[in-house]
Coordinates of C-alpha atoms in Angstrom, one line a residue:
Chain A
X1 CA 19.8 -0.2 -5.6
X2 CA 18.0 -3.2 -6.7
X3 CA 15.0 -3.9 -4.4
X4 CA 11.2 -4.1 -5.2
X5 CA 8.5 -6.8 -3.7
X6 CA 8.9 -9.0 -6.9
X7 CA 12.7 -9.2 -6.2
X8 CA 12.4 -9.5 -2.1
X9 CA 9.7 -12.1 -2.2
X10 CA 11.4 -14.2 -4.7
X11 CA 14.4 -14.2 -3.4
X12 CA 13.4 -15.4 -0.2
X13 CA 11.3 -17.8 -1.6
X14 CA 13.8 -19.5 -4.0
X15 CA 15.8 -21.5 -0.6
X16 CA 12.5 -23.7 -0.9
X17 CA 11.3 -23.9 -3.9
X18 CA 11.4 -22.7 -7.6
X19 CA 10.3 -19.0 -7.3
X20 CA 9.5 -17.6 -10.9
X21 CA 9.0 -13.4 -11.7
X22 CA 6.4 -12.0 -13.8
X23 CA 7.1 -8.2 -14.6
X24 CA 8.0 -5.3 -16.2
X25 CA 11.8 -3.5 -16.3
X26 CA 13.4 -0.8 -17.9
X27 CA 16.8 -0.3 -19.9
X28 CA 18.2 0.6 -17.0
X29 CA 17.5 -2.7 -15.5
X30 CA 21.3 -4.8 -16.3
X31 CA 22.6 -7.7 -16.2
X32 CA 24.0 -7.6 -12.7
X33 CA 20.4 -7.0 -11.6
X34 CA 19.0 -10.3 -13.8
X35 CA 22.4 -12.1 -12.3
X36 CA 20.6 -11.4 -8.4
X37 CA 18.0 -13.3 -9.1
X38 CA 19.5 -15.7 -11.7
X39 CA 22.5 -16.3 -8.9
X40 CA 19.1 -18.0 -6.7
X41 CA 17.2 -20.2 -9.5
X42 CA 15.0 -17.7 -9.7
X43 CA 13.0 -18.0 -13.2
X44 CA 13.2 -14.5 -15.1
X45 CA 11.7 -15.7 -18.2
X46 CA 8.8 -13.9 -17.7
X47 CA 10.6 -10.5 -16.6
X48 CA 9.5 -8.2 -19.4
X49 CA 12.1 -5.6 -20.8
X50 CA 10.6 -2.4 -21.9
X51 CA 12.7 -1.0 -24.2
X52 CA 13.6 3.0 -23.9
X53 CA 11.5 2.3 -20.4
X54 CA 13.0 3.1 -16.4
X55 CA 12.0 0.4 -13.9
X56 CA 10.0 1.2 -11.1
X57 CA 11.9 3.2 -8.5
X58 CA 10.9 4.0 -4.8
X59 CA 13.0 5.9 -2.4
X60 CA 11.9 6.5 1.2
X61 CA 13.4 7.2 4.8
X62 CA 12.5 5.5 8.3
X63 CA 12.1 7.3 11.3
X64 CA 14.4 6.9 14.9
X65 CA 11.8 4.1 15.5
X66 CA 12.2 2.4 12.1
X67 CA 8.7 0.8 12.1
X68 CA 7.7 4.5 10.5
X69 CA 8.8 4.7 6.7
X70 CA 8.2 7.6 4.9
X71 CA 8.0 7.5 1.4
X72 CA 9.9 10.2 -0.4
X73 CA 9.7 9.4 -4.3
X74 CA 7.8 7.0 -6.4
X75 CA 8.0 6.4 -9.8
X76 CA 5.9 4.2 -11.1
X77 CA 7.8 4.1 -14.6
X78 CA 7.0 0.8 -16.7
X79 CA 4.8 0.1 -14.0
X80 CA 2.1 2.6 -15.1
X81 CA 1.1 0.8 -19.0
X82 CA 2.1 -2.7 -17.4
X83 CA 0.4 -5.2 -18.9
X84 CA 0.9 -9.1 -17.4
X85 CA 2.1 -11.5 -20.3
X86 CA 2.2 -14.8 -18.8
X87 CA 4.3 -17.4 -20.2
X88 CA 3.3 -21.3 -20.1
X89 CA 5.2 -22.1 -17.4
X90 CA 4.0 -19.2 -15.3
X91 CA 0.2 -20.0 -16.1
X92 CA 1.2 -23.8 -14.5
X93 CA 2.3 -22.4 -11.6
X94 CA 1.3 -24.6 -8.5
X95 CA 1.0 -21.3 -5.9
X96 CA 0.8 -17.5 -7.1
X97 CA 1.9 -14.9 -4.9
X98 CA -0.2 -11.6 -6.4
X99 CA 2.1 -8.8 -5.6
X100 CA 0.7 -5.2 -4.3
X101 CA -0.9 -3.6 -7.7
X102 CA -3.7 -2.8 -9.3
X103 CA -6.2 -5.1 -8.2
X104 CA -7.7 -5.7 -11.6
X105 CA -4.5 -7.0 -13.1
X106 CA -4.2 -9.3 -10.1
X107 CA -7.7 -10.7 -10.9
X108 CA -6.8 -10.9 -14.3
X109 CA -3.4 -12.4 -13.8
X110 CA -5.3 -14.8 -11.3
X111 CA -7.7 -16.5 -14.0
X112 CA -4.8 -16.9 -16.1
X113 CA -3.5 -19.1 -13.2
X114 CA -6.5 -21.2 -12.4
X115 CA -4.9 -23.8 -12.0
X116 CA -2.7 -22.5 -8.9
X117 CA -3.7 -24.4 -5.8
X118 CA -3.3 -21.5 -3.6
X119 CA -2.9 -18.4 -4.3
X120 CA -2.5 -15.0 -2.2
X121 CA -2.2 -11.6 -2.6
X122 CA -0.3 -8.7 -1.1
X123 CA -2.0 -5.0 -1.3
X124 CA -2.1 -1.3 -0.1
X125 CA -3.4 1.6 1.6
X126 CA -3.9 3.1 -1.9
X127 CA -5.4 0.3 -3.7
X128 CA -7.7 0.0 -0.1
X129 CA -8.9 3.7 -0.5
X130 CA -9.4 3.9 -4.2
X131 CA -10.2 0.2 -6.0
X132 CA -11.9 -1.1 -2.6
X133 CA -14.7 -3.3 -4.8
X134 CA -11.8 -4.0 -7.2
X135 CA -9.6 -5.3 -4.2
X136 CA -12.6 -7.6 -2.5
X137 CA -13.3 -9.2 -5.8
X138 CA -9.9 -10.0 -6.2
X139 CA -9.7 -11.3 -2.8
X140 CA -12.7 -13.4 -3.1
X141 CA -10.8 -15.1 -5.7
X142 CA -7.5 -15.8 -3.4
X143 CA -7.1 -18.5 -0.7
X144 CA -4.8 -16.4 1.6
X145 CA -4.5 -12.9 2.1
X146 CA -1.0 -11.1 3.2
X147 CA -1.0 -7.8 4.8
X148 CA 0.3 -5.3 7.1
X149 CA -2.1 -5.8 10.4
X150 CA -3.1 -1.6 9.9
X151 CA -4.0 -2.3 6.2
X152 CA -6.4 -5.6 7.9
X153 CA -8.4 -2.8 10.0
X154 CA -8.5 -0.1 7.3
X155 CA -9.8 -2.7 4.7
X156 CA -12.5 -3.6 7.3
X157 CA -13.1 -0.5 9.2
X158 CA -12.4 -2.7 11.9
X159 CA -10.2 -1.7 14.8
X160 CA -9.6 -4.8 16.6
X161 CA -7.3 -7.1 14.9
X162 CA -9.3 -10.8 15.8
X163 CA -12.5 -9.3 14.3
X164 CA -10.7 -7.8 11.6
X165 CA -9.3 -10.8 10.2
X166 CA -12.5 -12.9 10.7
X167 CA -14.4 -9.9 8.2
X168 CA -11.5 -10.4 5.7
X169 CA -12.0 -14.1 5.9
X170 CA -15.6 -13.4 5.2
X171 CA -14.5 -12.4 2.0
X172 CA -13.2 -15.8 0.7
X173 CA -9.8 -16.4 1.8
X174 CA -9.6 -19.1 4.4
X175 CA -5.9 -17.6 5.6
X176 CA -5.2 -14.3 6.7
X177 CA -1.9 -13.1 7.5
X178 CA -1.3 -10.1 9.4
X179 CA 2.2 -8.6 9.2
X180 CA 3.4 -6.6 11.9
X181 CA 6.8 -5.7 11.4
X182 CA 9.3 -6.0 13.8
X183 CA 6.6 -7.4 16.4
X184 CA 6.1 -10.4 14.0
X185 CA 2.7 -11.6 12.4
X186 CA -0.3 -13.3 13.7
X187 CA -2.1 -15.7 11.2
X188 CA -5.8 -16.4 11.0
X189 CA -7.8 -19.4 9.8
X190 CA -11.4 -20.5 10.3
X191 CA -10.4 -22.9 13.2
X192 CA -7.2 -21.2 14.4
X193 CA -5.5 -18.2 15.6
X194 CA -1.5 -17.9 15.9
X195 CA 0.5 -15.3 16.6
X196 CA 4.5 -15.3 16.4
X197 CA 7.6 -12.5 17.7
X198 CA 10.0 -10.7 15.4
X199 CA 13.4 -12.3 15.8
X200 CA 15.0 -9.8 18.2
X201 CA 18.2 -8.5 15.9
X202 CA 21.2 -5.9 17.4
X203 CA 21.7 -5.4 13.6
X204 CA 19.2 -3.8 12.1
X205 CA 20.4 -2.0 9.1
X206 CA 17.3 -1.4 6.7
X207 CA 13.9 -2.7 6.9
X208 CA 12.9 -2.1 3.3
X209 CA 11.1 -5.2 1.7
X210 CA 10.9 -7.6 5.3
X211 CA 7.4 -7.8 4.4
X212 CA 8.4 -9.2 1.3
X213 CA 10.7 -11.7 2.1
X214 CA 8.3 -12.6 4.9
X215 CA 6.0 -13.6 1.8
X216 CA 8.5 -14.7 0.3
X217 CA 9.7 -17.4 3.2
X218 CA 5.9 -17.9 4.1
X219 CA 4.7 -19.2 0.9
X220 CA 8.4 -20.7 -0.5
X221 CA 8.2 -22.7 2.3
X222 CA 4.4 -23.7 1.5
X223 CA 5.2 -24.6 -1.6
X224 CA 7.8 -27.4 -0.4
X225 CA 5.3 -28.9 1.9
X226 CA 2.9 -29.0 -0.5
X227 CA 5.0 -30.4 -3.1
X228 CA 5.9 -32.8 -0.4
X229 CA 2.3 -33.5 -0.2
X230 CA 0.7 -31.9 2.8
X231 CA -2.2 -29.5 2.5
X232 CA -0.9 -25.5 2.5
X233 CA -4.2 -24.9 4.3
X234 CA -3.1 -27.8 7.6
X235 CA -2.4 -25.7 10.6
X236 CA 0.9 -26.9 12.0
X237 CA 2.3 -26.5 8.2
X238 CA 0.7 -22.7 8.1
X239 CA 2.2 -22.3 11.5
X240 CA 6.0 -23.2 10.1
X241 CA 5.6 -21.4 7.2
X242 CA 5.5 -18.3 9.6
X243 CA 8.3 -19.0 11.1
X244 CA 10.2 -19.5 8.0
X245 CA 9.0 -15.7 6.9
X246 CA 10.4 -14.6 10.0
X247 CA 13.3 -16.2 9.7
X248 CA 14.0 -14.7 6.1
X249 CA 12.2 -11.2 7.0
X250 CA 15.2 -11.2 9.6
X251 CA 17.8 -11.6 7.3
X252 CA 16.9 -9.3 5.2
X253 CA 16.8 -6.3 7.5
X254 CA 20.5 -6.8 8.5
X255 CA 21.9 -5.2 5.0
X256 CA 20.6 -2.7 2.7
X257 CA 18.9 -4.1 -0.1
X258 CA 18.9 -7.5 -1.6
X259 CA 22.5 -7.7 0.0
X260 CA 22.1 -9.9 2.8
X261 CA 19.2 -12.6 1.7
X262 CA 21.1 -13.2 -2.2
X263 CA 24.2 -14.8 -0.2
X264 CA 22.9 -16.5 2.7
X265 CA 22.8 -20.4 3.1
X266 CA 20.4 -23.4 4.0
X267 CA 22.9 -23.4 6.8
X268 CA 22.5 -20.3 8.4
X269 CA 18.3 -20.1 7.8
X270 CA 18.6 -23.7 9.8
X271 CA 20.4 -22.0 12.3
X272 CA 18.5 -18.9 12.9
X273 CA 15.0 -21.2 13.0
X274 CA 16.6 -23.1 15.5
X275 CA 17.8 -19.9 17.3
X276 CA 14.6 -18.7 16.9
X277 CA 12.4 -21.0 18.7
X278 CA 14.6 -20.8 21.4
X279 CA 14.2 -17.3 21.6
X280 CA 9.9 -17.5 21.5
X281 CA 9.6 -20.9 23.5
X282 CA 7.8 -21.2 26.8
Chain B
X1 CA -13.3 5.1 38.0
X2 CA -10.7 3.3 40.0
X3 CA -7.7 2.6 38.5
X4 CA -4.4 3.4 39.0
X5 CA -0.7 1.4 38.4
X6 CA -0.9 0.1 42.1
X7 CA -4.4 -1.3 42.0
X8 CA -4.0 -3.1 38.7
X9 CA -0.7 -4.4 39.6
X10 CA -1.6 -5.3 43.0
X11 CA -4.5 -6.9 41.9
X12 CA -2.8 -8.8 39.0
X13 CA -0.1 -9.9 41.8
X14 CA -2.6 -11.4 44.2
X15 CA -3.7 -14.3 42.2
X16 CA 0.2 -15.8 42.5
X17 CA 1.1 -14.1 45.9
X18 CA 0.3 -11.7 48.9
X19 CA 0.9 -8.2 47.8
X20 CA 0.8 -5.3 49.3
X21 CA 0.4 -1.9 48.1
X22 CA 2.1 1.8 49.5
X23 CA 0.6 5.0 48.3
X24 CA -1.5 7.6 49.2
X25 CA -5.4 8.7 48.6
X26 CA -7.5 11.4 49.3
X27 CA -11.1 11.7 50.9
X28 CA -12.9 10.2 47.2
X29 CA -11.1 6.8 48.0
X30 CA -13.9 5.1 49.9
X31 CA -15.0 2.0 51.3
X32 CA -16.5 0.4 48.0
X33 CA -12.8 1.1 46.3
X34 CA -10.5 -0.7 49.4
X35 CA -13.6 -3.2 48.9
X36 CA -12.0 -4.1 45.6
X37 CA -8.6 -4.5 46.4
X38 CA -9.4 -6.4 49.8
X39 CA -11.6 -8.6 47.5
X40 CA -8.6 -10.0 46.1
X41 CA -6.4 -10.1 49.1
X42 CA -4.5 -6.8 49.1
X43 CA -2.7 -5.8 52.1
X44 CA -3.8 -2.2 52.4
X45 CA -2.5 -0.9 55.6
X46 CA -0.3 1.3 54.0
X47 CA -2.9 2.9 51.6
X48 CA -2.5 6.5 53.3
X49 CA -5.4 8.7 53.3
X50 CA -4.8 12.4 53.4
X51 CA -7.5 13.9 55.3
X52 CA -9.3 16.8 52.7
X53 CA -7.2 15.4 49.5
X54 CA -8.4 13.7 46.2
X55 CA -7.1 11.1 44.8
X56 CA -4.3 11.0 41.8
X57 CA -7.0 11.5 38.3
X58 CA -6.0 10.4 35.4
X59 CA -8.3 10.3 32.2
X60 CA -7.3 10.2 29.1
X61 CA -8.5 8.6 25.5
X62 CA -7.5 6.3 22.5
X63 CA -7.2 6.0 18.5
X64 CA -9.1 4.2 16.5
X65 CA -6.1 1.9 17.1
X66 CA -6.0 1.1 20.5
X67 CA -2.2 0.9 20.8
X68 CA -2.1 4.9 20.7
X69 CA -3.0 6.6 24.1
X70 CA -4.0 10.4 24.5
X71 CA -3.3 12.3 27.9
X72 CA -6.6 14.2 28.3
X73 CA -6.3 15.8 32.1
X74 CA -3.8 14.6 34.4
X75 CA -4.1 15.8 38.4
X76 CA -1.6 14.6 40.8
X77 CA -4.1 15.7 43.8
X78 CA -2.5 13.5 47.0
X79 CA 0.7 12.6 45.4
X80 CA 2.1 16.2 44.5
X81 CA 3.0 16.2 48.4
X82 CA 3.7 11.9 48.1
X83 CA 5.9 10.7 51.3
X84 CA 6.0 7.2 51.5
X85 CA 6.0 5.9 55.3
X86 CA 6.4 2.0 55.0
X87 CA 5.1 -0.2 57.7
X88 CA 7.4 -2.9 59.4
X89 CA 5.8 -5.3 57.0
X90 CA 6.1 -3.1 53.9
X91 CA 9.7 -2.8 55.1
X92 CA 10.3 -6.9 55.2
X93 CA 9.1 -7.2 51.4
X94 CA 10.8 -9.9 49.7
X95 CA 9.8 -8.8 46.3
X96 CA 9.6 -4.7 45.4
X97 CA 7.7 -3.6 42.7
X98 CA 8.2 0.3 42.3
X99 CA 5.5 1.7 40.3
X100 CA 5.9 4.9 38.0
X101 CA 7.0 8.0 40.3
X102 CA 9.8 10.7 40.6
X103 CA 12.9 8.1 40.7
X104 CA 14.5 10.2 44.3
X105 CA 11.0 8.4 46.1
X106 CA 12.1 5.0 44.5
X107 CA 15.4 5.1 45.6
X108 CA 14.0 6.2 48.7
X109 CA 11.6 3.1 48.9
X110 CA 14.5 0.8 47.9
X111 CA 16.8 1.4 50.9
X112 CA 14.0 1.0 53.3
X113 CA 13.3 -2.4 51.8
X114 CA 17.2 -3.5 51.7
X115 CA 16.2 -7.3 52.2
X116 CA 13.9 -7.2 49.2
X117 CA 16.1 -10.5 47.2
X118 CA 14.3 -8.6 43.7
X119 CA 13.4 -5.5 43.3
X120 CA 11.9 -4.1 40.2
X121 CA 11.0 -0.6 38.2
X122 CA 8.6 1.3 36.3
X123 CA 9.1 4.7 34.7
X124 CA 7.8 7.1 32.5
X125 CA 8.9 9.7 29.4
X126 CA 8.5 12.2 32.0
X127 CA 11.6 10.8 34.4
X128 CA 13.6 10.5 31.4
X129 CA 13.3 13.3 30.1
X130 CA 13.1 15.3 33.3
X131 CA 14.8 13.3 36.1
X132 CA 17.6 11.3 34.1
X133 CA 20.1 11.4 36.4
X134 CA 17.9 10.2 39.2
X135 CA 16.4 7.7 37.2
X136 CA 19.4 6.2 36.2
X137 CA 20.5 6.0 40.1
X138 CA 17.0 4.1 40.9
X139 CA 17.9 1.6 37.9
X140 CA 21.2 0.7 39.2
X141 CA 19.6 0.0 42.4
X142 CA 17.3 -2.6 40.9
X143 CA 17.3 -6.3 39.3
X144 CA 14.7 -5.7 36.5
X145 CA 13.3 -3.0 34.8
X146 CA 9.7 -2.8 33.2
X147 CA 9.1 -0.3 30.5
X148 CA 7.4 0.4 27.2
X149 CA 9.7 -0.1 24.2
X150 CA 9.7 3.5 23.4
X151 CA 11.1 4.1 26.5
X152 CA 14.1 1.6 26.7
X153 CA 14.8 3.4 23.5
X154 CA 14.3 7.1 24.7
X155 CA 16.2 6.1 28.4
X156 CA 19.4 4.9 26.0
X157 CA 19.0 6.9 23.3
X158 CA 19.5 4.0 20.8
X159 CA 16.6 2.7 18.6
X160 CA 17.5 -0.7 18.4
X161 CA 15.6 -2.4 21.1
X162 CA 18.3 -5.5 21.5
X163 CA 20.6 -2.8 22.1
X164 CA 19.1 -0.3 24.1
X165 CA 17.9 -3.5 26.3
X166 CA 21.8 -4.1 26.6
X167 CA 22.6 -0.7 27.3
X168 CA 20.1 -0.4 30.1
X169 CA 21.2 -3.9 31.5
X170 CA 25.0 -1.9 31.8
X171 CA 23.5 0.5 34.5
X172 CA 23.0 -2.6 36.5
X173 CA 19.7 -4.6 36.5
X174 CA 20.4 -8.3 35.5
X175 CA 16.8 -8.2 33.7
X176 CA 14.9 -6.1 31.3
X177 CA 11.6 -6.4 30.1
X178 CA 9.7 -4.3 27.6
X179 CA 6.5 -4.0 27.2
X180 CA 4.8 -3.7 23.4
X181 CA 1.4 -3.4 24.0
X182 CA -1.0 -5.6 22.0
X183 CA 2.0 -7.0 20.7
X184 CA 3.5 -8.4 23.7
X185 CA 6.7 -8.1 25.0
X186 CA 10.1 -8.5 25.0
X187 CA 13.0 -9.7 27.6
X188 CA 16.6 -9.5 28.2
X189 CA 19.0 -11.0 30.5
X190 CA 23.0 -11.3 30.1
X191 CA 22.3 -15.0 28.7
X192 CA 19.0 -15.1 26.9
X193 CA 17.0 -13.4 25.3
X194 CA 12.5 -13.8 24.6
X195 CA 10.0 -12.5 22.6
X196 CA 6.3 -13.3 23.5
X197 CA 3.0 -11.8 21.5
X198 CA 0.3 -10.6 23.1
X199 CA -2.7 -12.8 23.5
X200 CA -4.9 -12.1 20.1
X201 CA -8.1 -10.8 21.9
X202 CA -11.6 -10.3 19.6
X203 CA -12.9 -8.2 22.7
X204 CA -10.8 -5.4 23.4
X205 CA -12.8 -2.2 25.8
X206 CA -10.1 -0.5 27.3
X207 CA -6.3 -1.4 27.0
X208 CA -5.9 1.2 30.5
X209 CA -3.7 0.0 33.0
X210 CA -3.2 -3.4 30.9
X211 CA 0.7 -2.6 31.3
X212 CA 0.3 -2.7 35.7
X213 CA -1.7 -5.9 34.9
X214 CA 1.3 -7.5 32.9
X215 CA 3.7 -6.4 35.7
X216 CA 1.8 -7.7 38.3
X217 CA 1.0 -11.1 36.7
X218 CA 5.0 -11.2 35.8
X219 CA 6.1 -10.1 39.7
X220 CA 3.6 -12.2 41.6
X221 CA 4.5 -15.2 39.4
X222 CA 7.8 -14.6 39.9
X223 CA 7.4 -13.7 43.7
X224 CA 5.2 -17.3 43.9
X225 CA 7.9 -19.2 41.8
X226 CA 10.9 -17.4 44.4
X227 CA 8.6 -18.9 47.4
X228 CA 9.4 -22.3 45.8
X229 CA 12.5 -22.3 45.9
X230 CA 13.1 -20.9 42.6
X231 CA 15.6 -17.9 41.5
X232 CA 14.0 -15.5 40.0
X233 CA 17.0 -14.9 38.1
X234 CA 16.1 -18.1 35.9
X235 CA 15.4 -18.1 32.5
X236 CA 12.6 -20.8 32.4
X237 CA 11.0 -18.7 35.3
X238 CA 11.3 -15.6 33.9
X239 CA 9.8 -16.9 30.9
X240 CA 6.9 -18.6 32.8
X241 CA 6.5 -15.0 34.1
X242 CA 5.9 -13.6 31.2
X243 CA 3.6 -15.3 30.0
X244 CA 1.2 -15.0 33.3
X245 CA 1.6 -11.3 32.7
X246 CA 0.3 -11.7 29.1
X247 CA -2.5 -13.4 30.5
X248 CA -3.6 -11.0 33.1
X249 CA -3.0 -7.8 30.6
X250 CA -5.4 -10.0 28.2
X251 CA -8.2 -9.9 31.2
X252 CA -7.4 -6.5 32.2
X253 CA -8.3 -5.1 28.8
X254 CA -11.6 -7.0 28.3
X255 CA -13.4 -4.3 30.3
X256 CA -13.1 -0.7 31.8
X257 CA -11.3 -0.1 34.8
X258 CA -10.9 -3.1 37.4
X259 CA -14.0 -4.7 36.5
X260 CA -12.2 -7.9 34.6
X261 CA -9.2 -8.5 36.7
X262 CA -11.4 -8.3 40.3
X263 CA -13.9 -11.1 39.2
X264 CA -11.0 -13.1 37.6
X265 CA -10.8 -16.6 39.0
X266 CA -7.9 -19.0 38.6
X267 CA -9.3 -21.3 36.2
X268 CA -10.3 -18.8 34.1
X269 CA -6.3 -17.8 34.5
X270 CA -5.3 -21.6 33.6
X271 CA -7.4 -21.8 31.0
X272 CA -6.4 -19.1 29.0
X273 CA -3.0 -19.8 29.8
X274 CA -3.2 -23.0 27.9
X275 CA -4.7 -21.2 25.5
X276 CA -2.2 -19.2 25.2
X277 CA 0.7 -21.3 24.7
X278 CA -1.8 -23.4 22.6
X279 CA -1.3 -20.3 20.2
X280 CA 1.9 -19.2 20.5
X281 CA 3.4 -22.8 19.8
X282 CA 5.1 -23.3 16.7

């Protein structure tokens, strides 16, 4: 079924703010999947049709405790001669989400857009192992970085969390986010520390791409403060933006693929924020 | 070193209330170990010493990430033969915390503290695995259980922990709280529902008994609140509760043992609290 970071995070972020794709797909790759994204404003100009090509495809299973995915299959497909072609409008782009790849096409995808007033990037355990100086140059270049909270103390060879994030900051970013699935995130700044729940769901259904439309609520909402004119870097605004991923990472999980998050409403993500800080207040 | 669930809960309790702890230990318990408990207050006439015993020994070792702990030697010593005699003031114990033991010595404990107005339970994989029936007799005896996630999980055998919390609140106990480690906890009551982090610490030594240290910051809170005038039934309480036993788990893991917790002094307690909700606010 349709899925993929691209697809998660920009669907999430399109409730808040014009969210625009720049990638590869296959033949296989329809209309119905163009009319997902289309169906939420989200800009597909730049989606790039390989012709004869199969679009990425990843296939995995979760454990009883559904924190532990295992991947099963992955094909990188057009992914693996993927070249970024950038249109105008994506090189004017205000904030750049890099998604997890290769960390030299996020660098160079990056200088294209340097004109983005903040820009973060997503990575992996793979690109951590093998492209490590690739990855810290490309973080130096970033203003935030977004990851899963063991992916912080592998990059680091840090244990603890705290110190962990303040190494990563050391690297350039002046944000770090640390994703911890259902347990929530905790975000990191030079002068602050924050750290927020999961929303506590009965109907969990599939966890595949919360990270993503975390990322995807985070820096959506960013975007419409900034646009609004407040700084994405001010505290209480970082601090809302988390709870706005949390609110869409929640969402997501409670139907299999792009199911639940391509239909929901302003309404109910007003409703689930307010239910959420309910549910962490003290 | 000493340790133990009853000295760090005990010793958690004290700062919010008089606690008392029941249990036995062997010749190896001296003077400088009742020293520490008495330090903070702890009622210790019903510490029972078993002339030529040793004391329960537990050691054991973590991951690289802390949150994963390793059983290296376990000797029950003194408790393999464990018959609790309660003293008259044991007996009149308004609050009942019963710590981590076979669940027929809890239920045990339980009707000999009938006038306890709360009473509440830890348990282990070891119970559920081994004792269930038991177990689930001691539950339905209490008004709050205290267990890791992966537990409420394992007790119910459902991996959603919403659920699981639900299903464990239908064998009786109005309250159920579950414990996530570094990443703080959850808790559950027929009306509500509350997810807290845990405090984001740069100086973790040794996460070891930090769970006791949450449950005795949460019951002596609670216990102190209950003296007020309060029910400890309430949500506002309860929350309040849990976010005392976030603080004293945050202490207890700063260094090995008992070491933290015994020097702890309330404005260190206050202060951390605030800084606490300073940032968990959102």
């Amino acid at each position: 079924m349709l899925g993929g970071s691209a697809v998660h995070f920009s669907l999430a972020a399109s409730f808040f703010t014009e969210a625009r794709v720049v990638g590869p797909v296959g033949d296989d790759f329809g209309d119905d999947e163009l009319a997902v994204l289309e169906g939420r404003g989200v800009v597909t100009d730049d989606i790039e049709r390989i012709e004869g090509g199969r679009t990425f495809f990843w296939q995995g299973h979760y454990e009883y405790d559904m924190n532990v995915a295992h991947t099963d299959d992955t094909q990188l497909n057009v992914f693996a001669e993927f070249d970024p072609k950038l249109s105008q409008g994506a090189r004017e782009a205000e904030m750049l989400m890099l998604g997890n790849i290769q960390p030299d096409l996020q660098r160079r995808v990056r200088s294209e857009c340097a004109g983005a007033e903040f820009a973060a990037l997503d990575s992996m355990n793979l690109w951590i192992e093998n492209e490590r100086d690739s990855l810290v140059a490309a973080i130096a270049e970033t203003d935030c970085v977004l990851l899963n909270d063991a992916e912080v103390r592998m990059l680091t060879g840090e244990p603890n969390l705290a110190r962990a994030a303040r190494a990563l900051m050391a690297m350039g970013p002046k944000v770090v986010v640390a994703k911890r699935g259902e347990y929530g995130a905790a975000l990191f700044t030079e002068e602050d520390f924050f750290a927020i729940p999961g929303f506590l769901l009965e109907n969990v259904r599939d966890p595949t791409g919360a990270g993503d439309s975390f990322a995807g609520g985070f820096m959506g909402y960013l975007d419409s403060r900034r646009a609004a004119g407040d700084s994405p870097l001010g505290g209480e605004v970082l601090r809302q933006a988390m709870a706005h991923g949390t609110v869409l990472a929640s969402f997501n999980v409670e139907d299999f693929g792009t199911s639940r998050v391509s239909a929901l409403t302003m309404d109910e993500i007003e409703n689930r924020l307010a239910a959420f800080k309910q549910m962490a207040a003290f």
